Coordinates of C-alpha atoms in Angstrom, one line a residue:
Chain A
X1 CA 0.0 0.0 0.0
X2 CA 1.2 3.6 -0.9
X3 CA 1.4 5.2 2.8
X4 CA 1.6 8.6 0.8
X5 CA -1.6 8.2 -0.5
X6 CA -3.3 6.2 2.4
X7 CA -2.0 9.6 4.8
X8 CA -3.1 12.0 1.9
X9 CA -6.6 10.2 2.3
X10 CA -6.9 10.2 6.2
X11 CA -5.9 13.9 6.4
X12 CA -8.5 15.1 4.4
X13 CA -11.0 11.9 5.8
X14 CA -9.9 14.2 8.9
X15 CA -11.0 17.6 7.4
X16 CA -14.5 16.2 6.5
X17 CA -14.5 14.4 9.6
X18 CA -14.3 17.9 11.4
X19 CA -16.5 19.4 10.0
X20 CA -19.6 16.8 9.8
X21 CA -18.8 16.6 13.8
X22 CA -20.0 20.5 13.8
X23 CA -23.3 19.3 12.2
X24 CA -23.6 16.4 14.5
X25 CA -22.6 17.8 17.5
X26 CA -25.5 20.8 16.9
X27 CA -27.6 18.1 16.1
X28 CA -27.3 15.4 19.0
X29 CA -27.3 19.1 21.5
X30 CA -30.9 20.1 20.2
X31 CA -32.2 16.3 20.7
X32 CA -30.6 16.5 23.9
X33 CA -32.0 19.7 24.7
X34 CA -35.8 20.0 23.0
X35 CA -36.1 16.4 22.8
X36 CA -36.6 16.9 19.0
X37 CA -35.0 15.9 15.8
X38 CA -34.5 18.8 13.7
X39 CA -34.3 18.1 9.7
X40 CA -33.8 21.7 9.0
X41 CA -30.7 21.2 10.3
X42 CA -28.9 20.6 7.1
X43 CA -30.5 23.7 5.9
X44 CA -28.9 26.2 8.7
X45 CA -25.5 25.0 7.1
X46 CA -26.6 25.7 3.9
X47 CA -27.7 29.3 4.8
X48 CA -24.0 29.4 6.3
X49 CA -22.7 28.0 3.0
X50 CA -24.5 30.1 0.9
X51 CA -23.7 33.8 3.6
X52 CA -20.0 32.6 3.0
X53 CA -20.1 32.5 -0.6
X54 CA -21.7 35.7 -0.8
X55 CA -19.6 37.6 1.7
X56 CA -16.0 37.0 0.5
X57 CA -16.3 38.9 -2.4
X58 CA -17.2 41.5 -0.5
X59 CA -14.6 40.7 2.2
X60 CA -12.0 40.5 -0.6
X61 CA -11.8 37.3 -0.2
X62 CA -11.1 37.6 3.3
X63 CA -11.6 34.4 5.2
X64 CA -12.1 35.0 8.8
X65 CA -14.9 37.7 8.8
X66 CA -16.4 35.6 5.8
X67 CA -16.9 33.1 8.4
X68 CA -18.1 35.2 11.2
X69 CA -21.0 36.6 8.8
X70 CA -21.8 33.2 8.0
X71 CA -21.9 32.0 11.7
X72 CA -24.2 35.3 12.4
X73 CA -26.6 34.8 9.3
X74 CA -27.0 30.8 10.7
X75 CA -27.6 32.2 14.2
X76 CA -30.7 34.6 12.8
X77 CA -32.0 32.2 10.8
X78 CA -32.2 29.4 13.7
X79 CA -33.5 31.8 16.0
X80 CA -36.1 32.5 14.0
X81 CA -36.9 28.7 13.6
X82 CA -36.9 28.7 17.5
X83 CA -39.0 31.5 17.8
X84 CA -41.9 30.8 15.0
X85 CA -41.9 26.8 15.2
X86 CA -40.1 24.6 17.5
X87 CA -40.9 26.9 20.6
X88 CA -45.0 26.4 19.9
X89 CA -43.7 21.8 20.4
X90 CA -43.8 20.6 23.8
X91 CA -40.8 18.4 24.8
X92 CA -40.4 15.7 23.1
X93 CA -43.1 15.9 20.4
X94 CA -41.4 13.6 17.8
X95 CA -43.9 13.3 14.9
X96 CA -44.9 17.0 15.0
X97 CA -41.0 18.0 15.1
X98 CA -40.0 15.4 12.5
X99 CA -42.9 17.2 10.3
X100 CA -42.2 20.6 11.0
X101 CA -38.4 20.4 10.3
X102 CA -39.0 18.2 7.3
X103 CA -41.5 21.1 5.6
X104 CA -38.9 24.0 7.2
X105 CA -36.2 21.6 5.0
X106 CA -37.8 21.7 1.8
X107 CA -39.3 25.4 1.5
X108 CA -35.5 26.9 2.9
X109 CA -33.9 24.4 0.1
X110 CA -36.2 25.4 -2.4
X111 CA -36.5 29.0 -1.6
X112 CA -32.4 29.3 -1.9
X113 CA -32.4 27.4 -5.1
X114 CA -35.4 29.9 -6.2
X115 CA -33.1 32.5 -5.3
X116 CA -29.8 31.7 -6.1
X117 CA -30.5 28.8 -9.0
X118 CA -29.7 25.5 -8.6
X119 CA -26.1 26.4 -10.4
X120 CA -23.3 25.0 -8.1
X121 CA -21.1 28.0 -6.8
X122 CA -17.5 27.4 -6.8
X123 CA -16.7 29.6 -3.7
X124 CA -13.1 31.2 -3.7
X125 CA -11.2 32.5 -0.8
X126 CA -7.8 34.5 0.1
X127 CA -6.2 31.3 0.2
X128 CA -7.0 30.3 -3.1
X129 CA -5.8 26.4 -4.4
X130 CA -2.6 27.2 -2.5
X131 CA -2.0 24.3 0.4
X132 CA 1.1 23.7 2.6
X133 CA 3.7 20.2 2.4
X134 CA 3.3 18.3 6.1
X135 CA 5.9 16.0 5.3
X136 CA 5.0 14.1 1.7
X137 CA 1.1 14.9 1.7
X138 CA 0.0 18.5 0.9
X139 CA -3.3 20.2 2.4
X140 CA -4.7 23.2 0.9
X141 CA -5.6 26.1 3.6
X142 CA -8.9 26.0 2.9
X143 CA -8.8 22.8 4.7
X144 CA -6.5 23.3 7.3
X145 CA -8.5 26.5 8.1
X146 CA -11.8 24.6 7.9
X147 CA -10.1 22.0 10.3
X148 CA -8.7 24.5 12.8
X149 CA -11.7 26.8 13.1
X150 CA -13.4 23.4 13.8
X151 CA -10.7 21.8 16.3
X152 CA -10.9 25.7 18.1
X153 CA -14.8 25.5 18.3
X154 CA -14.8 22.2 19.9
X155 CA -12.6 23.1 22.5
X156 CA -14.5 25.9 23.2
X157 CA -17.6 24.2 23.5
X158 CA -16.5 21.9 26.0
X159 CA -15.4 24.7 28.2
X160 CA -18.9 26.2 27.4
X161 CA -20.8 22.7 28.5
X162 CA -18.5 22.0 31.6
X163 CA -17.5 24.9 33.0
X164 CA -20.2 27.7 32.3
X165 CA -24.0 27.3 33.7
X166 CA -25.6 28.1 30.6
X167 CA -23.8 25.3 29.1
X168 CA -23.9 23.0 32.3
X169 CA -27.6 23.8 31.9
X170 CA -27.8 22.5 28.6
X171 CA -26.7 19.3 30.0
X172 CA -28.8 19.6 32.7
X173 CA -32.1 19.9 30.7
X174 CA -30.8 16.9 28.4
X175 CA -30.2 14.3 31.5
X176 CA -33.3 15.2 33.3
X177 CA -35.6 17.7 32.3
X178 CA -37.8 17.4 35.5
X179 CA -34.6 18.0 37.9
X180 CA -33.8 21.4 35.5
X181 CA -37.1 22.3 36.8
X182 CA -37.1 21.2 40.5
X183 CA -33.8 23.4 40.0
X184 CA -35.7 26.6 39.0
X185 CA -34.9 26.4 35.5
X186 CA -36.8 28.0 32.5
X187 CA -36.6 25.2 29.5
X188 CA -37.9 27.3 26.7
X189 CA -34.8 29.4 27.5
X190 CA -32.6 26.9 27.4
X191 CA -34.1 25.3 24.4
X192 CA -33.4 29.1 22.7
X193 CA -29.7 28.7 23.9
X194 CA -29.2 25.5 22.5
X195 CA -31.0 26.3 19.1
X196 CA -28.8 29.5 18.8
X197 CA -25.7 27.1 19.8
X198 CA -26.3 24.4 17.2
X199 CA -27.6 27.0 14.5
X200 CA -23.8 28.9 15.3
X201 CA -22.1 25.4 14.4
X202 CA -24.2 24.8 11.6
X203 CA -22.8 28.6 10.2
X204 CA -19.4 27.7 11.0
X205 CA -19.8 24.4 9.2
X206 CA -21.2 26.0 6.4
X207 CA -18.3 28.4 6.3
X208 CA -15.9 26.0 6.5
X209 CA -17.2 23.5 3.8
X210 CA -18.0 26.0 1.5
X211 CA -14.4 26.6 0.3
X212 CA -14.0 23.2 0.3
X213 CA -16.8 21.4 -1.8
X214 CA -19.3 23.2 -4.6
X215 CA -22.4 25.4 -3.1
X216 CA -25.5 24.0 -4.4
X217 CA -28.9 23.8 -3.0
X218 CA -28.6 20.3 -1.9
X219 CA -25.5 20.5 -0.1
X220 CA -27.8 20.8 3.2
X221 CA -30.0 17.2 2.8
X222 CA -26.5 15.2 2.2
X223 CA -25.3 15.9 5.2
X224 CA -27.4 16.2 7.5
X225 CA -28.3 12.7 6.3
X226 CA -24.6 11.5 7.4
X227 CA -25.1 14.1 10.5
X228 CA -28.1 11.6 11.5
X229 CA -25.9 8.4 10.7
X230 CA -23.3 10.4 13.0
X231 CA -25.4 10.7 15.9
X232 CA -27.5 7.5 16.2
X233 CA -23.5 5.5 15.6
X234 CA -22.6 8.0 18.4
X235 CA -25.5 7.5 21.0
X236 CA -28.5 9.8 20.5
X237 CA -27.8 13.2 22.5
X238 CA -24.0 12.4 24.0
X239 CA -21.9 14.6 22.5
X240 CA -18.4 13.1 22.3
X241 CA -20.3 10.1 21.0
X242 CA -21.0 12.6 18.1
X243 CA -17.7 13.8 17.5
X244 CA -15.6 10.9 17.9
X245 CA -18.6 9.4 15.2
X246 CA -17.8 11.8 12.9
X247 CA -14.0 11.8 12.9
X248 CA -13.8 8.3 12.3
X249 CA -16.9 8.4 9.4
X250 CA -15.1 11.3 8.0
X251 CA -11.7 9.2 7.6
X252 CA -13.3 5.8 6.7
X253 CA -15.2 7.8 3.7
X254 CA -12.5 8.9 2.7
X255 CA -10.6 5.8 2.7
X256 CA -12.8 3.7 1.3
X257 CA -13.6 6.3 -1.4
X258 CA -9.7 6.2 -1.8
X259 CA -9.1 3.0 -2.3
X260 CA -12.7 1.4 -4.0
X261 CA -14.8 2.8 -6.4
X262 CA -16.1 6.4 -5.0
X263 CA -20.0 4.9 -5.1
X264 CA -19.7 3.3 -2.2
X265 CA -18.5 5.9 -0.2
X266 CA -21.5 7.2 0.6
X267 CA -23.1 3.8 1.1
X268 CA -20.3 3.5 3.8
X269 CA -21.6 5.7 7.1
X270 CA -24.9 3.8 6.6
X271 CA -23.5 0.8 6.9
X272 CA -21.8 1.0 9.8
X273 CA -25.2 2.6 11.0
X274 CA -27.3 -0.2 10.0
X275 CA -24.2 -2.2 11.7
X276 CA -24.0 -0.4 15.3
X277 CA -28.1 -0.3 15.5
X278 CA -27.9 -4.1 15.0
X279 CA -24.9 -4.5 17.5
X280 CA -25.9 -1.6 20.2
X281 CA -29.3 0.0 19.3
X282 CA -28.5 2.4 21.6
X283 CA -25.2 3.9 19.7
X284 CA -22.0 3.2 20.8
X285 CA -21.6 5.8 23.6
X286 CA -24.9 6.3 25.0
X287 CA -25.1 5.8 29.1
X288 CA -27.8 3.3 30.4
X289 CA -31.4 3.8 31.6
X290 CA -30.8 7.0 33.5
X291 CA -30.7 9.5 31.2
X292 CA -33.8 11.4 30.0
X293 CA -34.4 13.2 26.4
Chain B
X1 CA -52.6 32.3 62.9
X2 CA -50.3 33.0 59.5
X3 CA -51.3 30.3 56.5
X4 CA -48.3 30.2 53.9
X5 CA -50.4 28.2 51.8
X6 CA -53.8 28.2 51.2
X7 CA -55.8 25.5 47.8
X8 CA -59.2 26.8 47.3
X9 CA -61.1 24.4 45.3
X10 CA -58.2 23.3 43.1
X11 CA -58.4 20.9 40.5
X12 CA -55.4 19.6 38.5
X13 CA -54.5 17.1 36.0
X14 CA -52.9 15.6 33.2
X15 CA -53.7 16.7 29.3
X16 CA -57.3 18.4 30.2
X17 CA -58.1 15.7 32.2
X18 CA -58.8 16.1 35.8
X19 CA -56.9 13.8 38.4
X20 CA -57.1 16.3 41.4
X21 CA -60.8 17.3 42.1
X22 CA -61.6 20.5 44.3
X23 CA -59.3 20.4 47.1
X24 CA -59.2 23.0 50.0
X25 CA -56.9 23.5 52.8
X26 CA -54.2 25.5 54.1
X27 CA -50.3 25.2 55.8
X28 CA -49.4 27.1 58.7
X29 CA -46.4 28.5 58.3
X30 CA -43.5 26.1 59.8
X31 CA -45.8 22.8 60.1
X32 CA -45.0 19.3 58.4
X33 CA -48.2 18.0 56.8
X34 CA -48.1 14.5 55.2
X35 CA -50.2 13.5 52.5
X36 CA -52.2 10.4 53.2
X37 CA -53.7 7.8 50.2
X38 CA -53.5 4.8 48.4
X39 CA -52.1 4.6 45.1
X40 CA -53.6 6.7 42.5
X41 CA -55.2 8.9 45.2
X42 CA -53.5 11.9 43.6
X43 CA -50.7 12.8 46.1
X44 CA -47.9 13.3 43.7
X45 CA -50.8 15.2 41.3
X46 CA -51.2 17.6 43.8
X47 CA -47.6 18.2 44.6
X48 CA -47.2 18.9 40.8
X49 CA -50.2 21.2 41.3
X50 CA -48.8 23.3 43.8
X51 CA -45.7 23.9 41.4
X52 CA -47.4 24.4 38.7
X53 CA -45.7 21.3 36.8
X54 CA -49.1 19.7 35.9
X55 CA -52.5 21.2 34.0
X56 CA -54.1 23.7 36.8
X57 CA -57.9 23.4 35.9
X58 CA -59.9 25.3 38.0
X59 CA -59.7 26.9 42.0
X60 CA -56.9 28.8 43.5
X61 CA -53.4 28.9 45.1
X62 CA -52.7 31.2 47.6
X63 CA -49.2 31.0 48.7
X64 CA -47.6 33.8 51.2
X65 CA -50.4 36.3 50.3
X66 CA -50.5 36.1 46.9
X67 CA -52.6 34.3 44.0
X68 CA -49.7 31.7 42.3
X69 CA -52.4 29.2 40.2
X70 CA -51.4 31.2 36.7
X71 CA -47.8 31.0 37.9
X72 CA -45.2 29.0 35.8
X73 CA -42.7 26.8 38.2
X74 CA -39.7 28.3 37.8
X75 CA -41.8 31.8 39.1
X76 CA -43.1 29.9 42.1
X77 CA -39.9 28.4 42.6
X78 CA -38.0 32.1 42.0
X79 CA -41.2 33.2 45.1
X80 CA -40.2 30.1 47.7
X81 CA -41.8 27.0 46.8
X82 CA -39.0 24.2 46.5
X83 CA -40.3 20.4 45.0
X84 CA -38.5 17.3 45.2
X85 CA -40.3 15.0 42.8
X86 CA -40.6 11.1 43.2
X87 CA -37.7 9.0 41.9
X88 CA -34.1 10.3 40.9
X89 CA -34.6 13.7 40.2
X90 CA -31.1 15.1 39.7
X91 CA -28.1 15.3 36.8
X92 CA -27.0 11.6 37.0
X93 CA -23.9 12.6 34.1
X94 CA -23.0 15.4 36.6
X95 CA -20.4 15.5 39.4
X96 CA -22.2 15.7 43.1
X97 CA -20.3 19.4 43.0
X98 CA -21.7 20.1 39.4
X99 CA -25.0 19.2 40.8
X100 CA -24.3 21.6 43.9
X101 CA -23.6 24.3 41.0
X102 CA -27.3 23.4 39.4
X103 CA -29.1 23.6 42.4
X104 CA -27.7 27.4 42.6
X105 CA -29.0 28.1 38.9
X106 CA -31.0 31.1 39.9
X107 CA -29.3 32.5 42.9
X108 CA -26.7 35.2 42.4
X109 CA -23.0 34.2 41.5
X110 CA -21.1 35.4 44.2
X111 CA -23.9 33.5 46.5
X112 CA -23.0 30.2 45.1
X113 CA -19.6 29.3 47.3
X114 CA -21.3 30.5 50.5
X115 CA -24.1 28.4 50.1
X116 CA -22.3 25.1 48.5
X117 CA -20.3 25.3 51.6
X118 CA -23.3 25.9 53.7
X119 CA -24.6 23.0 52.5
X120 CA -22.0 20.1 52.5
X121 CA -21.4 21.8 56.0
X122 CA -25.1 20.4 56.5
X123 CA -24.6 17.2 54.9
X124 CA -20.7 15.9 55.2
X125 CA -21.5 13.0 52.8
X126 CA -22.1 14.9 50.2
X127 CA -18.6 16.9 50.7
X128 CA -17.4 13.3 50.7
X129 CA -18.6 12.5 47.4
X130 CA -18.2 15.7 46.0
X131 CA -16.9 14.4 43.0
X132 CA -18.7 11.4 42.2
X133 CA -21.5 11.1 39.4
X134 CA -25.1 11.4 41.0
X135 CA -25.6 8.4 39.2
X136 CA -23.5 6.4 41.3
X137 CA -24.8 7.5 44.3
X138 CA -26.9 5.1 46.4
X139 CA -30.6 5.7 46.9
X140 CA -30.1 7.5 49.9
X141 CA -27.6 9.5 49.1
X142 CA -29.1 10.8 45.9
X143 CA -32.1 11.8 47.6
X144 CA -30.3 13.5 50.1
X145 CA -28.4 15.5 47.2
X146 CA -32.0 16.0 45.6
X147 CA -33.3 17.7 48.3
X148 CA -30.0 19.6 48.9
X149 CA -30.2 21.3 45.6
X150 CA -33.5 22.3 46.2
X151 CA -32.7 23.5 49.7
X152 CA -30.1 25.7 48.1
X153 CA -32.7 28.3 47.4
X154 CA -33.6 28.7 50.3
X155 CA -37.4 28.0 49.9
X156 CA -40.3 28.6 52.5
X157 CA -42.1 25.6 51.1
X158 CA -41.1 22.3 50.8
X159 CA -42.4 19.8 49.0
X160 CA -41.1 16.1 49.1
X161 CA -42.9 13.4 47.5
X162 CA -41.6 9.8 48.6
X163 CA -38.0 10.8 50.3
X164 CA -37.8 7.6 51.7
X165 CA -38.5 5.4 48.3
X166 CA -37.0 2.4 48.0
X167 CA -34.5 3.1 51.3
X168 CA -33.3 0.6 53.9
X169 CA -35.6 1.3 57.4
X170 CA -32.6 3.0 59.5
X171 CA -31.9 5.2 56.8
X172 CA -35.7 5.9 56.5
X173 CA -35.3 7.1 59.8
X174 CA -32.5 9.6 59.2
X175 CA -34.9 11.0 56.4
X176 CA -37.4 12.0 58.7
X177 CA -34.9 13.3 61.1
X178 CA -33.7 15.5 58.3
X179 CA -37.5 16.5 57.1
X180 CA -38.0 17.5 61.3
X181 CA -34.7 19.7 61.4
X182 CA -35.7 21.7 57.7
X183 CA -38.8 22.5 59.7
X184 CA -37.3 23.3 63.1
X185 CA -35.6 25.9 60.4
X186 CA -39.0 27.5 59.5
X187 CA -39.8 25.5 56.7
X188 CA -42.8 24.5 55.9
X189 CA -43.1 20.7 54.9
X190 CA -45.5 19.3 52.4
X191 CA -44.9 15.4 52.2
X192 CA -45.9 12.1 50.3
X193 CA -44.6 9.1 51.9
X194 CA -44.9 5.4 51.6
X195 CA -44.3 5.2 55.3
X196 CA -47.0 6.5 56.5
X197 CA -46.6 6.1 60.1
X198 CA -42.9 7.2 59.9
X199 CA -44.3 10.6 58.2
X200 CA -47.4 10.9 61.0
X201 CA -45.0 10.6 63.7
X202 CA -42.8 14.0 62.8
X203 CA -46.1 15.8 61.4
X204 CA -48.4 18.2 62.9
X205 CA -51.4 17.6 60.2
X206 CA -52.4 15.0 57.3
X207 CA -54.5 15.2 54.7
X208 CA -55.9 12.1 53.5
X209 CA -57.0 11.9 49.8
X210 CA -59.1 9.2 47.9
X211 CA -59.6 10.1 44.3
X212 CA -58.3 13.1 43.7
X213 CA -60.6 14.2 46.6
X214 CA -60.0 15.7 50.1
X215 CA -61.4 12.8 52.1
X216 CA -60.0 14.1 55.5
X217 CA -58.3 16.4 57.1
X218 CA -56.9 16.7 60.7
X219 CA -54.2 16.6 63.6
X220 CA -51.7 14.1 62.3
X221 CA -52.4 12.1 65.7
X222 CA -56.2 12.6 65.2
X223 CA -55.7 10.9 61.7
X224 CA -53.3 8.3 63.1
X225 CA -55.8 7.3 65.5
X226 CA -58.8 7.1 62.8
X227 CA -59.9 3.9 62.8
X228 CA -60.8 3.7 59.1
X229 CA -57.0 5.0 58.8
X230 CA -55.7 2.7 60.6
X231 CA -57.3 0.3 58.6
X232 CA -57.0 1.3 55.1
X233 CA -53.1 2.9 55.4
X234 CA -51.4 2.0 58.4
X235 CA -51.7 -2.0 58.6
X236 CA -54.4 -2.4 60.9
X237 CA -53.5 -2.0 64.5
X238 CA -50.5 -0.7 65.6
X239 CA -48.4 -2.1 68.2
X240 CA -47.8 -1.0 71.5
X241 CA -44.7 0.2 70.9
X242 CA -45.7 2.1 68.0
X243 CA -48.6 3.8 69.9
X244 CA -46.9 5.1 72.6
X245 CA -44.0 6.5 70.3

């Protein structure tokens, strides 16, 4: 086996990795949180995708405030889904949130590719094609800044979980929403925390594939699709479950897309779902009986 | 004589549907009341009525001069009312510590060491396990770090449905030793319990339901010593021993 190639692969299995953990991680927080599964999800990343390519012009290219409007456009856009849809469910109302989401899904995707056509963008940035040598494989910037804004944003969400109390209340709602309220707690409030949260990652997600795969309508559904695969494999609603889900799916995609025909890479996160919920229904890293939502 | 809480008519329930029908009465400030019925009588149904985390349906809530019934729970918990539901109520992922931290949610920050301290100060187990999981806890001690987190607040009312679930019979005891010292404080005690002659024994009133209805009301002794009481919750006759406790 070429070890060249096989490192080329994992490195940018690594990238994508990153980067569908964003998704997830947003994803697993707001069924941890609401007790909901949100398929609009896919679509706050698109509406990040979508700010970024239409920022950097403006930006000259510019990468990092690129990003930081994409984050904020994602954060508007998922506080107004709070605010008009998912605040009017009552925890843990599955079908109706499943139904919501779904329409939400389809008018966003449609509305952007009424708006913007259903022409794939090819989004540029500062750093153009140009990529850096880390020993015999090369990385383009694109993906090394993709892959640090996402390592950076990780760490600061577990500081923001563990050591704050309106993250340490997002955990709180998650394992028992009865005890959140014995403590005084206001759920709706921290449902509106956690749907600005995940709605942030989904911007930043957005940002950072944008650069790195074509802008097109669909971009969203695909993977939020994997983002599901991620989180079930992962343990519905624990959060390095997610992460470390998505890091591995990332790299085995990209291996197997490396080293067998490219079809089945897609087939490959399903797989190992269809696998794990076979093996574990419960995901790989979910915690016994005790936790609630 | 000063009422801290007073149910006028109230009825309660679940999706519409009424489970707690028209029940009056009212707490002196600093009393223990125990709520006596079988299962399904609506004890835990009217706890969740008092803190507003079940359907309120008709009547009202007075509690400490003021009407609460519209009230959401985390407004009658901000005004004093404190509930410890049935069962493991706490963050079983979470640290004993982090826990500690939750139970100060709404207080502010600077108040939080103070009170932590206050606390384990109160309860040297949980200083002990201050860095366990809750989820590893036993029985005991987790309902003992329930009701501390609630007691971090500091509430006037306290409401404690089934503290001594599922617990070995000595440390049942300690329970109700702890539910006497809260009120010794000035709290006022609301409680559901399984044993209800342990409960009796520290109150000063029950309130038996059938249900969802106020069946009776009285002296916790006068209840004790109801025949049809006796009968229907407390085993019969009680010995001796028990009596003269």
């Amino acid at each position: 086996m070429d070890y060249i190639y096989f490192l080329q692969l994992t490195a940018n299995g690594l990238v994508i990795g990153l980067i569908y953990a964003l998704i997830a991680v947003g994803l697993a927080l707001l069924f941890g949180v609401l007790g909901i599964v949100n398929f609009a999800h896919g679509e706050l990343l698109l509406i990040g995708a979508y700010a970024m390519a239409l920022a950097l012009p403006a930006f000259g290219l510019a990468y990092m405030p690129g990003a930081i409007v994409a984050v904020l456009t994602a954060i508007i856009a998922g506080w107004f889904i709070y605010e008009i849809f998912l605040s009017k469910l009552g925890h843990g109302e599955f079908e109706r949130s499943i139904l919501i989401t779904m329409g939400l899904s389809i008018v966003i995707l449609n509305g952007i590719q009424y708006i913007f056509t259903a022409t794939p963008l090819l989004v540029n940035t500062e750093f153009g094609y140009a990529g850096v040598n880390i020993g015999d494989i090369r990385v383009a910037w694109t993906r090394i800044a993709a892959a640090v804004l996402s390592a950076v944003t990780f760490a600061a969400l577990y500081v923001l979980l563990n050591y704050t109390q309106i993250g340490r209340a997002m955990r709180a709602v998650s394992q028992n929403r009865d005890a959140a309220l014995m403590v005084g707690m206001q759920p709706r409030k921290i449902g509106r925390n956690a749907v600005i949260l995940a709605a942030s990652l989904c911007g930043l997600a957005g940002a950072a594939v944008a650069p790195v795969q074509l802008v097109q309508p669909y971009l969203g559904q695909f993977l939020v699709f994997k983002a599901f695969a991620i989180i079930i494999i992962g343990g519905m609603g624990s959060i390095e479950g997610a992460v470390f889900a998505a890091i591995a799916l990332g790299i085995i995609e990209s291996w197997i897309g490396g080293f067998f025909p490219v079809v089945w890479q897609e087939a490959a996160g399903f797989l190992i779902m269809i696998t794990v919920l076979l093996l574990k229904p419960s995901g790989l890293f979910s915690r016994g009986g005790v936790r609630v939502g | 004589m000063e009422y801290l809480l007073e149910l006028t008519g109230l009825t309660a329930g679940y999706a519409g549907k009424p489970i707690i029908h028209d029940v009056s009465f009212r707490l002196e400030k600093g009393t223990i009341t125990t709520f006596v019925g079988g299962n399904g009588a609506g004890k835990s149904t009217l706890m969740r009525a008092i803190y507003g985390s079940c359907d309120h349906l008709g009547g009202g809530i007075i509690f400490d001069g003021g009407q609460i019934e519209d009230k959401t729970p985390w407004e009658r918990y901000e005004l004093g009312i404190g509930f410890v539901p049935q069962g493991r109520c706490n963050f079983p992922d979470m640290t004993v510590s982090e826990n500690l931290k939750m139970g100060c949610y709404t207080l502010p920050r600077n108040e939080h060491r103070d009170r932590i301290d206050a606390m384990l100060e109160s309860f040297p187990m949980l200083s002990r396990k201050i860095k366990e999981k809750a989820g590893n806890l036993s029985g005991g001690e987790q309902q003992v770090l329930e009701t501390a987190m609630v007691l971090l607040s500091e509430p006037s009312l306290l409401l404690l449905d089934e503290p001594s679930l599922g617990l070995a019979p000595k440390t049942q005891g300690e329970v109700f030793d702890f539910v006497k010292r809260i009120a010794a404080d000035g709290v006022t005690v609301l409680v559901v319990e399984q044993n209800v002659h342990g409960a009796l024994l520290i109150s000063d009133k029950a309130i038996v339901l059938e249900m969802g209805r106020k069946f009776l009301e009285g002296t916790a002794e006068e209840v004790r010593n109801n025949p049809n009481i006796r009968h229907a919750y407390l085993g019969g006759n009680l010995s001796e021993e028990e009596v003269s406790e």
